[in-house]
Amino acid sequence: MNDVHPATQRDGVTPMRWNGWGDPAKAKELPFAVRALLPVLLGRVPKPPVPVKLADVRIADSALTEADLVALRGTLSAERVRTDAESRLRHAGGRSTPDLLRRRRQEQEAPDAVLLPTTHDEVAACLAMAVDLDLAVIPFSGGTSVVGALDPERGTHRAVLSLDLTRLSGLVRIDPVAGEAVLRAGTTGPEAERLLAEHGFELGHYPQSFRYATIGGFAAARSSGQNSAGFGRFETMVVGLRVVTPTGEIELGRSPGTAAGPDLMRLFLGSEGIFGVITEVRLRVHPLPEQRLFESWTFPSFEAGAEGLRLVTQQGGGATVLRLSDEAETSVSLAQIGKIGKAMAKGASAITVYEGANIEERRARVSALLREAGGTSTGESAAEEWLEGRFDGPYLRDSLLDAGVFCETLETATTWSNLHALRDAVTSALKEGFADAGAKSFIMCHVSHVYPTGASLYFTILAGVRGDQLAIWEGVKSRVNDAIIAADGTISHHHAVGRDHAPWLAEEIGETGVRIIAAVKRELDPTGILNPGAVIADPYASTRGS
C-alpha cells in the first residue's frame, strides 16, 4: 500500500494522505516557535501513541456477496468497483480531528466497496442498483468533510457503498455573455479555476479545503469561502443544479429569477447527499481580476476590530477578503512566522484584500471606517503572508496531533449585537469542558465571514489532553453545541450538519423544520439508502412498521 492509489489518483491532483490532510510531501514537523510556545500555553503535553501504518489496519471483510459484485460490475466496469482494503480505507470518512484520531487505531470501519462513476447516467444507474440490492450509499468527492458526513454508516441496509464522484469532472459549458458556467460535481476548486481562467473568468470561491474539495461538495455543504466579503457564499453563486435521486432526476434553475413556487434548488444546497446526488452545478462567474491589493491592520481589542468590520459591511463594504483575529490567534500567528519578540503581544489583527475594479477607491472607503473604529494600518506584509499560506492550516493541525496536542476547529455565527456574548459562551464552554477533563486549553477565534446583520466566529482549539482524546472531545463538543444553541448561535455556519451536529438541528430549526426535511427525504429516497444518519438521524421513524 502506498500514498498514490488508483482509487484516489486524478490527473494533476496529488491524493490526500490516508490518515491526514493534503499532500503527503507537505507534511512537516512543528515549527520551532510553535514548539517553544506549547509548554507555555498547555503545560506538559503527553506523548502520543505511534500512528498505525495503513498496511497494519484491520477492517471487516466486505459484506457484499459475489452476486452483489457481479451486479455492480455490470453497472460499472470491474476496475471502477473496488473492494480492496486500501480503497475502502481511503473512503472511510472525512478530515475532522475525530476522523483522524480514529485513523490512528488498528481496528477501523470502512465502506464495503468504492464505486467510481464517470457520468450522470452512471450515477443514476448506481443509485438504482443500490436500491435493488438494499445497499446504503455515501456520496464522496474531496473527502474534506469535518462533521462526520462521510462516515461509512449502513443504517438498516445490508452494506454501504462509497460513491466517489471525482471522475465526474470538467467544464460542461460556459456562457460569457450571461457570466455563467456549468461544472461537473467532481471538479476540484483548482481545476474549476484553471478551466474558467482559460476563458478569462473565475469563480473566486476559496475555502480552506479549496485544493481538494469539489464543486458538488461546495453545493451539498453550503460552503463559504475566504472571498465571501466580495463574492458571497457558494450558494449565492449557484444558479442551477442537476441532481439524481433514487426516485428520479431533476434540473433546476432555468431562469435568473422566478416566482414559480418555492425555490426547490435551496432544498439541495446544504442537503449533504441525503436527498440525491448533485452531478452538475451552474454557477455565476466573473472576469479575472486585473489587480489585487493588500492591507493589514491592528486593533486595541477584538471588540474594536469587530466594530470596524461591522461599519464596513453595513456601509457598503468594498473588500474581497475581510478577516479579524482575536488577541490569542494574533499572538500565535506571530509566533508561527518567527516573531517571538512580539508573540503574546496584546491586540487583535485584521487583513483586507481587494480585487477587481476601483480598488483604490474601495480601499480608501474601507480604511477610513477601520480607522474610525481604532484600527492602525500595518502595511501589506501580514495580509500577503496570510494569502500565501491560507490553505495550509490543516497541515499544522496534523503536526500538532503528531506531537500529542489535541487540535480541532468549530464555527458558528450570530448578529453583531450578540457576537461577543456568543464568543464568550463558546470560549467558556470549551475551557470549562477541558478543565473538567483535567486538560489545559488555549482557544483562538477569528471572524471569517461578514454580513450586514452579523458575522461568523471560527474557533481553533488546542488542548493538552491526557487519556482518550476522542472520548474527551465528544463530551466537550456536546457541551459547546449546547452553549451555542443557548446563546442564539447557529450550530454550523459553513461546515454543515453531517452526523456530528444532527442531534442539535431540531433545536435550531424546530421540530416542524425537521419534519419537512424528513418528508422530502422519504419522498425522494423512500428506502433510505442515501447517507443514513446524516443531517437528521431517522427520517423513517414515523413510517417504519406501518
XYZ file of C-alpha atoms in Angstrom:
546
model
C 0.000 0.000 0.000
C 1.228 3.498 -0.802
C 0.203 7.129 -0.985
C -0.784 7.068 -4.667
C -3.626 4.630 -5.130
C -5.821 4.094 -8.219
C -8.999 4.786 -6.280
C -7.813 8.310 -5.440
C -5.446 9.165 -8.297
C -6.526 12.031 -10.571
C -4.707 13.942 -13.266
C -2.839 16.857 -11.721
C -4.067 16.185 -8.167
C -1.870 14.626 -5.504
C -4.066 12.256 -3.478
C -4.770 13.089 0.143
C -2.831 11.370 2.891
C -4.976 8.468 4.025
C -4.629 9.483 7.687
C -4.072 13.226 7.486
C -4.542 16.327 5.417
C -3.399 17.027 1.893
C -0.225 16.242 0.012
C 1.954 13.716 1.880
C 5.057 15.591 0.695
C 3.923 18.722 2.567
C 3.581 17.020 5.941
C 6.156 18.550 8.282
C 7.176 18.844 11.897
C 6.054 21.726 14.077
C 7.992 24.975 13.648
C 10.412 25.636 16.498
C 8.486 28.755 17.529
C 5.276 26.786 17.980
C 7.040 24.010 19.916
C 8.510 26.655 22.202
C 5.075 28.101 22.911
C 3.261 24.841 23.639
C 4.549 24.327 27.217
C 3.636 27.933 27.997
C 0.101 27.503 26.666
C -0.699 23.919 27.630
C 1.846 22.685 30.139
C 3.403 19.296 29.612
C 1.778 17.518 26.670
C 1.578 13.707 26.822
C 3.456 11.775 24.183
C 1.022 10.333 21.614
C 0.920 6.673 20.593
C 2.691 5.786 17.361
C 0.175 6.060 14.474
C -0.760 2.755 12.890
C 0.519 2.111 9.370
C -2.019 1.723 6.614
C -0.898 -1.841 5.925
C -1.490 -2.795 9.571
C -5.067 -1.502 9.837
C -7.710 -4.176 10.309
C -11.158 -3.778 8.766
C -14.002 -6.250 8.447
C -14.340 -8.181 5.216
C -16.688 -6.587 2.724
C -20.304 -7.543 3.396
C -21.052 -7.617 -0.337
C -21.825 -11.005 -1.826
C -20.401 -12.260 -5.105
C -23.836 -11.692 -6.637
C -23.720 -8.060 -5.438
C -20.339 -7.563 -7.063
C -21.464 -9.114 -10.342
C -24.428 -6.747 -10.410
C -22.332 -3.682 -9.572
C -19.681 -4.608 -12.148
C -22.461 -4.904 -14.685
C -23.302 -1.269 -13.972
C -19.685 -0.030 -13.951
C -16.536 -1.677 -15.232
C -14.786 -4.061 -12.839
C -11.919 -1.564 -12.433
C -14.389 1.003 -11.055
C -15.866 -1.256 -8.378
C -13.185 -1.536 -5.685
C -13.223 -3.749 -2.617
C -9.519 -3.791 -1.717
C -8.663 -2.634 1.792
C -6.762 0.475 0.730
C -9.548 1.843 -1.465
C -12.051 1.262 1.309
C -9.875 2.890 3.993
C -9.273 5.951 1.852
C -13.048 6.459 1.733
C -13.682 5.759 5.420
C -14.624 9.282 6.495
C -13.620 12.924 6.268
C -10.854 15.048 7.762
C -12.083 16.232 11.143
C -9.842 15.651 14.135
C -12.113 12.786 15.325
C -11.795 11.246 11.830
C -8.005 11.407 12.053
C -7.905 10.101 15.620
C -9.946 7.097 14.508
C -7.464 6.506 11.698
C -4.715 6.107 14.266
C -6.414 2.959 15.538
C -5.706 -0.545 14.346
C -9.386 -1.527 14.152
C -11.348 0.751 11.799
C -14.680 0.979 9.983
C -14.791 1.256 6.196
C -17.333 1.117 3.363
C -17.853 -2.287 1.787
C -16.918 -1.058 -1.702
C -15.993 2.090 -3.604
C -17.839 2.917 -6.845
C -16.279 5.281 -9.410
C -18.878 6.546 -11.919
C -17.800 8.908 -14.693
C -21.144 10.240 -15.984
C -24.523 11.463 -14.782
C -26.166 8.345 -16.218
C -23.739 6.073 -14.379
C -24.581 7.826 -11.111
C -28.274 7.182 -11.795
C -27.528 3.523 -12.568
C -25.517 3.156 -9.333
C -28.388 4.517 -7.246
C -30.894 2.250 -8.969
C -28.677 -0.765 -8.338
C -28.198 0.240 -4.685
C -31.970 0.380 -4.210
C -32.375 -3.059 -5.807
C -29.624 -4.582 -3.657
C -30.531 -2.768 -0.415
C -27.161 -1.016 -0.122
C -26.536 2.345 1.550
C -24.680 4.989 -0.497
C -22.371 7.717 0.828
C -21.635 10.383 -1.848
C -17.893 11.168 -1.671
C -15.779 13.705 -3.565
C -12.876 15.535 -1.988
C -13.168 13.778 1.362
C -12.819 17.072 3.261
C -15.934 16.967 5.463
C -15.272 17.803 9.127
C -18.733 16.993 10.532
C -18.984 13.228 10.071
C -20.887 13.487 6.775
C -18.732 10.753 5.180
C -18.884 8.139 7.918
C -19.467 4.712 6.325
C -22.801 4.173 8.070
C -25.060 1.486 6.576
C -28.120 2.149 8.722
C -30.644 -0.651 8.210
C -29.091 -1.789 4.926
C -27.002 -4.877 4.159
C -23.838 -2.971 3.283
C -22.590 0.517 2.466
C -21.009 1.890 -0.717
C -18.829 4.958 -1.131
C -19.881 6.720 -4.350
C -16.692 8.503 -5.424
C -17.619 11.363 -7.786
C -14.125 12.649 -8.538
C -14.139 11.226 -12.068
C -17.293 13.181 -12.820
C -15.323 16.352 -13.501
C -14.748 19.112 -16.028
C -16.343 22.161 -17.605
C -19.579 21.350 -19.450
C -20.127 24.790 -20.987
C -19.621 28.494 -20.360
C -21.798 31.442 -21.343
C -19.531 34.511 -21.302
C -22.414 36.860 -22.119
C -24.540 35.728 -19.180
C -21.500 35.138 -16.969
C -22.488 31.541 -16.226
C -20.612 28.241 -16.333
C -21.693 24.630 -15.825
C -19.208 22.387 -13.998
C -19.488 18.711 -13.164
C -19.801 17.970 -9.478
C -16.452 16.211 -9.023
C -14.415 19.154 -10.315
C -11.961 20.364 -7.665
C -11.552 24.023 -6.755
C -8.177 24.395 -8.534
C -9.424 22.513 -11.596
C -12.502 24.751 -11.802
C -10.412 27.923 -11.611
C -7.991 26.638 -14.252
C -10.788 25.747 -16.674
C -12.563 29.063 -16.149
C -9.323 31.044 -16.463
C -8.869 29.650 -19.965
C -11.964 31.686 -20.856
C -10.958 34.766 -18.832
C -13.233 34.036 -15.853
C -13.017 32.871 -12.254
C -15.409 31.597 -9.625
C -13.464 33.051 -6.697
C -14.564 30.515 -4.104
C -11.655 29.747 -1.760
C -12.477 27.797 1.414
C -9.526 26.324 3.298
C -10.393 22.955 1.672
C -10.032 24.553 -1.799
C -7.233 22.314 -3.097
C -9.227 19.103 -2.595
C -12.916 19.918 -2.168
C -15.202 19.845 -5.189
C -17.951 21.877 -6.804
C -20.606 19.344 -5.814
C -19.279 19.253 -2.263
C -19.373 23.050 -2.026
C -23.046 22.946 -3.009
C -24.005 19.988 -0.827
C -22.433 21.572 2.279
C -23.412 25.239 1.639
C -19.765 26.195 1.691
C -18.454 29.682 2.346
C -15.073 30.782 1.007
C -12.463 33.252 2.181
C -13.508 35.770 -0.510
C -17.073 35.838 0.780
C -16.932 39.529 1.679
C -16.589 40.260 -2.035
C -18.269 37.336 -3.813
C -20.672 35.871 -1.250
C -21.272 32.325 -0.063
C -21.184 29.473 -2.574
C -24.963 29.113 -2.526
C -25.300 32.691 -3.821
C -23.154 31.703 -6.827
C -25.349 28.726 -7.733
C -27.940 29.420 -10.441
C -28.741 25.848 -11.474
C -28.392 22.198 -10.415
C -28.698 18.762 -11.962
C -29.462 16.059 -9.426
C -30.079 12.306 -9.424
C -32.367 10.952 -6.693
C -33.389 7.327 -6.105
C -36.860 8.150 -7.465
C -35.980 10.367 -10.411
C -33.851 13.178 -11.785
C -34.344 16.925 -11.567
C -32.846 20.024 -13.236
C -33.381 23.335 -11.513
C -32.716 26.999 -12.310
C -33.986 27.601 -15.810
C -34.062 31.412 -15.433
C -32.235 34.090 -13.418
C -35.338 34.705 -11.328
C -38.715 33.063 -10.892
C -41.863 33.031 -8.777
C -42.806 29.505 -9.901
C -43.416 28.104 -6.434
C -40.918 27.560 -3.601
C -37.241 27.549 -4.537
C -36.546 23.810 -4.801
C -32.884 24.443 -5.554
C -32.403 25.518 -1.934
C -33.521 22.062 -0.800
C -30.431 20.508 -2.340
C -27.991 23.230 -1.292
C -26.889 22.007 2.121
C -28.616 18.608 1.825
C -25.293 16.703 2.166
C -26.371 13.909 -0.146
C -29.446 12.773 1.796
C -31.928 13.702 -0.978
C -29.904 12.930 -4.078
C -26.531 13.207 -5.768
C -25.622 16.521 -7.390
C -23.948 15.833 -10.754
C -23.743 19.315 -12.352
C -23.737 22.854 -10.964
C -24.413 26.012 -12.976
C -22.600 28.971 -11.440
C -22.318 32.710 -11.683
C -18.740 33.581 -12.689
C -16.930 36.878 -13.179
C -13.940 38.141 -15.188
C -10.491 37.508 -13.771
C -9.408 40.496 -11.663
C -6.621 42.576 -13.125
C -5.400 43.911 -9.774
C -5.055 42.805 -6.165
C -4.128 44.985 -3.202
C -3.423 44.022 0.427
C -3.588 45.855 3.722
C -3.100 44.596 7.272
C -4.453 46.164 10.451
C -4.114 46.050 14.215
C -6.776 46.973 16.771
C -6.509 47.554 20.515
C -9.018 44.741 21.084
C -11.161 42.162 19.316
C -14.220 44.243 20.198
C -12.769 47.289 18.437
C -11.906 45.224 15.369
C -15.402 43.727 15.220
C -16.851 47.220 15.327
C -14.670 48.128 12.347
C -15.889 45.124 10.371
C -19.498 45.993 11.232
C -19.073 49.538 9.975
C -17.537 48.294 6.719
C -20.221 45.732 5.946
C -23.120 47.981 6.895
C -21.829 50.948 4.906
C -21.228 49.316 1.557
C -18.240 47.033 2.002
C -15.561 47.075 -0.680
C -13.054 44.418 0.384
C -12.897 40.993 -1.251
C -11.447 39.469 1.937
C -12.173 40.865 5.395
C -10.974 38.865 8.429
C -10.336 39.633 12.082
C -8.231 37.536 14.510
C -8.610 37.896 18.250
C -5.718 38.536 20.606
C -4.955 34.851 21.144
C -4.912 33.965 17.453
C -2.860 37.064 16.644
C -0.202 36.139 19.195
C 0.164 32.566 17.935
C 0.236 33.721 14.305
C 3.150 35.993 15.149
C 4.933 33.072 16.775
C 4.431 30.847 13.738
C 6.264 33.264 11.491
C 9.091 33.618 13.979
C 8.360 36.977 15.569
C 8.962 35.656 19.060
C 9.620 39.127 20.427
C 6.085 40.151 19.500
C 4.435 36.847 20.342
C 1.861 37.092 23.128
C 1.581 40.830 22.473
C -1.818 42.374 23.144
C -4.201 43.432 20.427
C -6.198 41.956 17.556
C -5.317 41.924 13.882
C -7.211 42.092 10.613
C -6.460 41.629 6.961
C -8.103 43.133 3.914
C -7.670 42.092 0.288
C -9.098 43.971 -2.685
C -9.619 42.623 -6.202
C -11.216 43.907 -9.393
C -12.128 47.445 -10.406
C -11.912 50.692 -8.408
C -9.528 49.128 -5.912
C -8.020 52.341 -4.571
C -11.419 53.922 -4.086
C -12.749 50.873 -2.252
C -9.660 50.556 -0.087
C -9.861 54.226 0.899
C -13.502 53.815 1.958
C -12.811 50.655 3.994
C -9.638 52.079 5.545
C -11.452 55.182 6.755
C -14.046 53.064 8.537
C -11.439 50.781 10.118
C -9.526 53.816 11.404
C -12.772 55.193 12.817
C -13.032 52.011 14.910
C -9.486 52.394 16.241
C -7.575 50.416 13.629
C -3.999 51.126 12.581
C -2.661 50.082 9.188
C 0.477 47.924 9.341
C 1.116 47.653 5.630
C 0.792 44.747 3.222
C 3.079 42.011 4.554
C 0.790 40.235 7.053
C -2.060 40.040 4.546
C 0.301 38.771 1.849
C 1.688 36.110 4.222
C -1.844 35.021 5.082
C -2.748 34.691 1.392
C 0.379 32.651 0.677
C -0.372 30.129 3.412
C -4.143 30.291 3.645
C -4.732 26.669 2.598
C -2.002 25.166 4.807
C -3.592 25.375 8.263
C -4.667 21.695 8.325
C -1.020 20.621 7.901
C -0.241 22.369 11.186
C -3.180 20.564 12.806
C -1.693 17.218 11.745
C 1.720 18.212 13.138
C 0.133 19.149 16.457
C -1.667 15.794 16.648
C 1.629 14.055 15.913
C 3.139 15.968 18.849
C 0.351 14.845 21.200
C -1.564 18.138 21.163
C -5.299 17.940 20.613
C -6.271 20.432 17.890
C -9.705 20.995 16.392
C -11.883 23.759 14.969
C -15.551 24.706 15.136
C -17.591 27.608 13.827
C -20.876 29.404 14.355
C -22.486 32.760 13.554
C -24.835 35.338 15.034
C -25.819 39.006 14.852
C -23.413 41.852 15.546
C -25.329 42.693 18.721
C -24.855 39.130 20.037
C -21.359 38.474 18.684
C -19.355 38.982 21.862
C -21.844 37.140 24.088
C -21.681 34.127 21.771
C -17.877 34.241 21.664
C -17.742 34.326 25.462
C -20.222 31.439 25.770
C -18.310 29.201 23.369
C -14.928 30.039 24.892
C -16.210 29.341 28.413
C -17.792 26.034 27.405
C -14.543 24.912 25.783
C -12.281 25.934 28.641
C -14.575 24.506 31.322
C -15.090 21.279 29.383
C -11.377 20.621 29.056
C -10.688 21.757 32.622
C -13.207 19.234 33.926
C -11.253 16.584 31.999
C -8.010 17.750 33.609
C -6.647 19.432 30.487
C -5.281 22.926 29.898
C -6.581 24.547 26.723
C -5.849 27.544 24.529
C -8.746 28.955 22.496
C -8.346 31.185 19.473
C -11.086 32.881 17.470
C -11.472 34.842 14.265
C -14.259 36.410 12.248
C -14.097 34.684 8.881
C -17.281 35.887 7.128
C -19.302 39.061 7.495
C -22.836 40.188 6.704
C -24.668 43.481 7.181
C -26.507 41.972 10.164
C -23.810 39.782 11.712
C -20.739 37.593 11.322
C -19.312 34.132 11.787
C -16.960 33.098 14.575
C -14.348 30.429 13.838
C -12.625 28.832 16.833
C -9.359 26.896 16.903
C -8.786 24.768 19.997
C -5.507 23.458 21.401
C -5.524 21.231 24.470
C -3.091 19.038 26.358
C -5.416 16.067 26.760
C -4.368 13.024 28.749
C -6.214 9.810 28.045
C -8.666 9.151 25.225
C -8.669 12.385 23.220
C -11.653 11.346 21.119
C -13.857 10.462 24.080
C -12.953 13.659 25.931
C -13.604 15.801 22.851
C -17.024 14.225 22.294
C -18.050 15.379 25.763
C -16.594 18.872 25.280
C -18.150 19.271 21.824
C -21.573 18.295 23.146
C -21.201 20.911 25.855
C -20.193 23.541 23.296
C -23.081 22.724 20.976
C -25.476 23.189 23.877
C -23.837 26.537 24.641
C -24.119 27.674 21.007
C -27.842 26.922 20.894
C -28.426 28.564 24.288
C -26.563 31.699 23.124
C -28.611 32.002 19.899
C -25.824 30.933 17.554
C -26.153 28.620 14.579
C -24.977 25.043 15.007
C -22.974 25.437 11.787
C -22.127 28.432 9.641
C -20.258 26.660 6.832
C -19.062 23.217 7.962
C -22.597 21.748 7.540
C -24.521 19.335 9.786
C -23.292 15.835 8.953
C -23.753 13.378 11.790
C -21.866 15.392 14.381
C -24.428 18.228 14.537
C -27.572 16.259 13.688
C -28.715 15.881 17.337
C -28.897 19.695 17.654
C -30.639 20.513 14.367
C -34.148 20.381 15.797
C -33.167 22.948 18.419
C -32.195 25.348 15.632
C -34.928 24.800 13.026
C -37.651 23.318 15.247
C -39.491 20.017 15.089
C -41.591 21.272 12.184
C -38.438 22.058 10.228
C -37.114 18.563 10.860
C -40.454 17.081 9.726
C -40.170 18.999 6.454
C -36.668 17.632 5.800
C -37.799 14.120 6.750
C -40.804 14.327 4.425
C -38.644 15.370 1.479
C -36.175 12.600 2.312
C -38.933 9.961 2.392
C -40.331 11.164 -0.939
C -37.032 11.258 -2.834
C -35.308 8.343 -1.072
C -38.101 6.066 0.192
C -35.790 3.171 1.057
C -33.318 5.434 2.854
C -30.164 4.416 1.009
C -28.594 7.893 0.844
C -26.197 8.842 3.661
C -28.077 7.217 6.577
C -27.848 9.200 9.798
C -26.601 12.430 8.228
C -28.421 15.745 8.865
C -31.433 14.079 10.543
C -30.982 10.878 12.476
C -34.025 8.805 11.450
C -36.479 10.294 8.928
C -38.300 6.938 8.660
C -39.237 6.548 12.328
C -42.850 7.667 11.760
C -43.394 5.263 8.853
C -41.462 2.187 9.950
C -43.743 -0.726 10.699
C -46.784 0.902 9.068
